[in-house]
XYZ file of C-alpha atoms in Angstrom:
206
model
C -9.961 65.343 -126.990
C -10.149 63.180 -130.156
C -8.226 63.631 -133.379
C -7.675 67.112 -134.802
C -9.596 67.802 -138.033
C -8.163 66.151 -141.142
C -7.110 69.469 -142.624
C -4.989 70.433 -139.624
C -3.130 67.209 -138.906
C 0.438 68.517 -138.780
C 2.241 65.451 -140.051
C 0.163 65.352 -143.227
C 1.408 68.715 -144.417
C 5.071 68.315 -143.551
C 5.931 65.320 -145.721
C 7.721 63.546 -142.876
C 8.169 59.836 -142.366
C 5.134 57.592 -141.831
C 3.501 57.991 -138.436
C 2.830 55.069 -136.130
C -0.810 54.791 -135.094
C -2.710 52.164 -133.108
C -4.404 49.629 -135.417
C -7.846 50.158 -133.877
C -7.840 53.836 -134.959
C -7.554 53.028 -138.671
C -10.586 53.777 -140.812
C -11.708 53.210 -144.391
C -9.657 55.415 -146.722
C -6.581 55.585 -144.479
C -3.276 54.613 -146.099
C -0.784 52.352 -144.355
C 2.841 51.581 -145.185
C 3.721 47.880 -144.929
C 7.259 46.899 -145.917
C 7.618 50.020 -148.036
C 4.408 49.424 -150.007
C 1.292 51.572 -149.643
C -2.107 50.059 -148.955
C -5.436 51.850 -148.731
C -7.866 50.549 -146.086
C -11.132 49.304 -147.628
C -12.731 48.105 -144.396
C -11.560 48.196 -140.799
C -13.295 46.077 -138.188
C -12.468 45.790 -134.510
C -13.302 42.276 -133.314
C -13.728 41.510 -129.614
C -13.838 37.746 -129.136
C -15.371 36.397 -125.926
C -11.961 35.130 -124.881
C -8.607 36.145 -126.193
C -7.147 39.385 -127.475
C -9.257 41.944 -129.364
C -8.063 42.251 -132.978
C -8.456 44.704 -135.839
C -9.258 43.123 -139.203
C -8.119 45.278 -142.131
C -9.104 44.623 -145.728
C -6.769 46.667 -147.919
C -5.875 47.345 -151.557
C -2.247 47.688 -152.585
C -2.026 51.017 -154.380
C 0.721 49.977 -156.819
C -1.170 47.117 -158.464
C -4.666 46.924 -156.950
C -4.093 43.559 -155.219
C -6.371 43.124 -152.185
C -5.056 41.741 -148.911
C -6.441 41.075 -145.444
C -4.427 41.559 -142.283
C -5.191 41.099 -138.601
C -3.502 43.126 -135.891
C -3.931 43.257 -132.153
C -6.018 46.386 -131.604
C -3.205 47.964 -129.573
C -0.516 47.079 -132.135
C 1.110 49.963 -133.957
C 0.814 50.336 -137.722
C 2.617 52.832 -139.945
C 0.182 55.297 -141.441
C 1.712 56.666 -144.651
C 2.273 60.309 -145.452
C -0.613 61.395 -147.588
C -2.118 64.761 -148.220
C -5.757 64.929 -147.170
C -7.650 67.864 -148.635
C -11.304 68.660 -148.919
C -12.551 68.577 -152.511
C -15.957 69.174 -154.070
C -17.456 66.602 -156.422
C -18.279 68.179 -159.790
C -19.298 65.483 -162.268
C -18.494 62.099 -163.797
C -17.596 61.461 -167.437
C -15.637 58.917 -169.482
C -12.391 60.158 -167.950
C -13.465 59.512 -164.356
C -14.818 61.476 -161.415
C -13.959 65.178 -161.398
C -13.308 66.983 -158.112
C -12.240 70.538 -157.374
C -10.112 71.957 -154.569
C -12.347 74.802 -153.239
C -9.302 76.827 -152.148
C -7.180 76.701 -155.309
C -9.904 75.724 -157.846
C -7.523 73.035 -159.120
C -9.368 70.050 -160.550
C -8.378 66.413 -160.218
C -9.778 63.313 -161.924
C -10.230 60.255 -159.719
C -10.492 56.780 -161.340
C -13.600 54.700 -160.666
C -11.701 51.931 -158.843
C -10.755 54.425 -156.120
C -14.383 55.526 -155.707
C -15.424 51.862 -155.498
C -18.781 51.002 -153.946
C -19.192 54.553 -152.668
C -20.061 55.702 -156.196
C -23.876 55.727 -155.746
C -23.594 58.116 -152.789
C -21.635 60.828 -154.606
C -23.779 63.897 -155.126
C -22.975 66.993 -157.144
C -21.438 69.619 -154.866
C -20.684 67.065 -152.124
C -17.608 67.832 -150.010
C -15.302 64.807 -149.683
C -11.853 64.224 -148.214
C -9.464 63.267 -151.010
C -6.131 61.635 -150.162
C -3.220 62.022 -152.579
C 0.279 60.577 -152.506
C 2.808 62.526 -154.580
C -0.128 64.255 -156.257
C -1.846 60.997 -157.275
C -5.360 60.338 -155.862
C -5.278 57.145 -153.787
C -8.311 57.228 -151.503
C -11.510 59.114 -150.899
C -13.645 59.593 -147.805
C -17.299 60.555 -148.207
C -19.416 62.175 -145.508
C -20.591 59.481 -143.078
C -24.251 60.166 -143.875
C -26.286 61.266 -146.877
C -29.975 62.053 -147.339
C -31.772 60.127 -150.077
C -35.357 59.467 -151.064
C -37.066 56.080 -150.921
C -38.316 55.338 -154.439
C -39.791 51.904 -153.822
C -40.793 49.827 -150.834
C -43.450 47.413 -149.699
C -46.698 48.775 -148.250
C -47.322 48.428 -144.533
C -48.979 45.150 -143.588
C -51.988 45.622 -141.314
C -51.092 44.856 -137.729
C -47.380 45.309 -138.351
C -45.791 47.481 -135.679
C -42.911 49.929 -136.004
C -40.776 47.688 -133.841
C -41.111 44.604 -136.056
C -38.551 43.613 -138.633
C -37.299 46.012 -141.287
C -38.502 45.740 -144.906
C -36.529 46.089 -148.162
C -36.530 49.419 -149.969
C -34.798 51.002 -152.963
C -33.181 54.421 -152.639
C -33.132 57.164 -155.262
C -29.525 56.214 -156.090
C -30.548 52.611 -156.870
C -29.076 51.094 -153.705
C -31.164 48.563 -151.788
C -31.516 49.001 -148.036
C -33.768 47.981 -145.148
C -36.125 50.465 -143.516
C -38.672 50.359 -140.680
C -42.192 49.276 -141.711
C -43.683 52.793 -141.393
C -41.334 54.314 -143.997
C -43.094 54.799 -147.348
C -41.973 55.581 -150.914
C -41.257 59.299 -151.284
C -39.855 59.602 -147.752
C -36.423 61.225 -147.405
C -34.148 59.207 -145.148
C -30.611 59.447 -143.751
C -28.319 56.624 -144.892
C -24.805 55.585 -143.806
C -22.490 55.768 -146.843
C -20.232 53.001 -145.510
C -22.796 50.211 -145.690
C -26.053 51.723 -146.994
C -27.848 51.201 -143.689
C -30.841 53.265 -142.566
C -30.250 55.783 -139.772
C -33.410 57.844 -139.421
C -36.059 59.769 -141.256
C -34.613 63.016 -142.663
C -35.464 66.159 -140.715
C -35.751 68.369 -143.820
């Protein structure tokens, strides 16, 4: 069945107590409540050692003061996911104040500080729909689409005799981010990139 869409999760709209979820289901941008303090998940990694219990490694930022912490949980352990309001917003523009987003239903605008955008900043595109999490009306986390389409602006030419299956080569995307692409990909090619880590997925279909 999977999770219901973000916009229809019942507990998010009712303002109830934090909800217990299994650690392995946490994702970047989720907010957890530890000892009454809120932390936003920066990275979530499920680790399956050869022997021993699988664990979930969470790197988090404490919302109150920005302090970063790392925690390990057994993947089946329960963690309190905090009450936050997740709503789709559209990215408008960036200025000295921060990053401006608009709620497409109410047309209300909200300014999100750069430290919340973090390393996702290069992937923001005008008109992009994102999931913005707020706690008591304050923006605390943002979730970008998993994939974006960007153009390769610079890469090395193909070496004669190099096959498509050989190692990837460095390339620079139109947003300035460096990535690795298959040897046959040339400058000017539009490619699909994962926003989480900047990795190449495939050549764009458009």
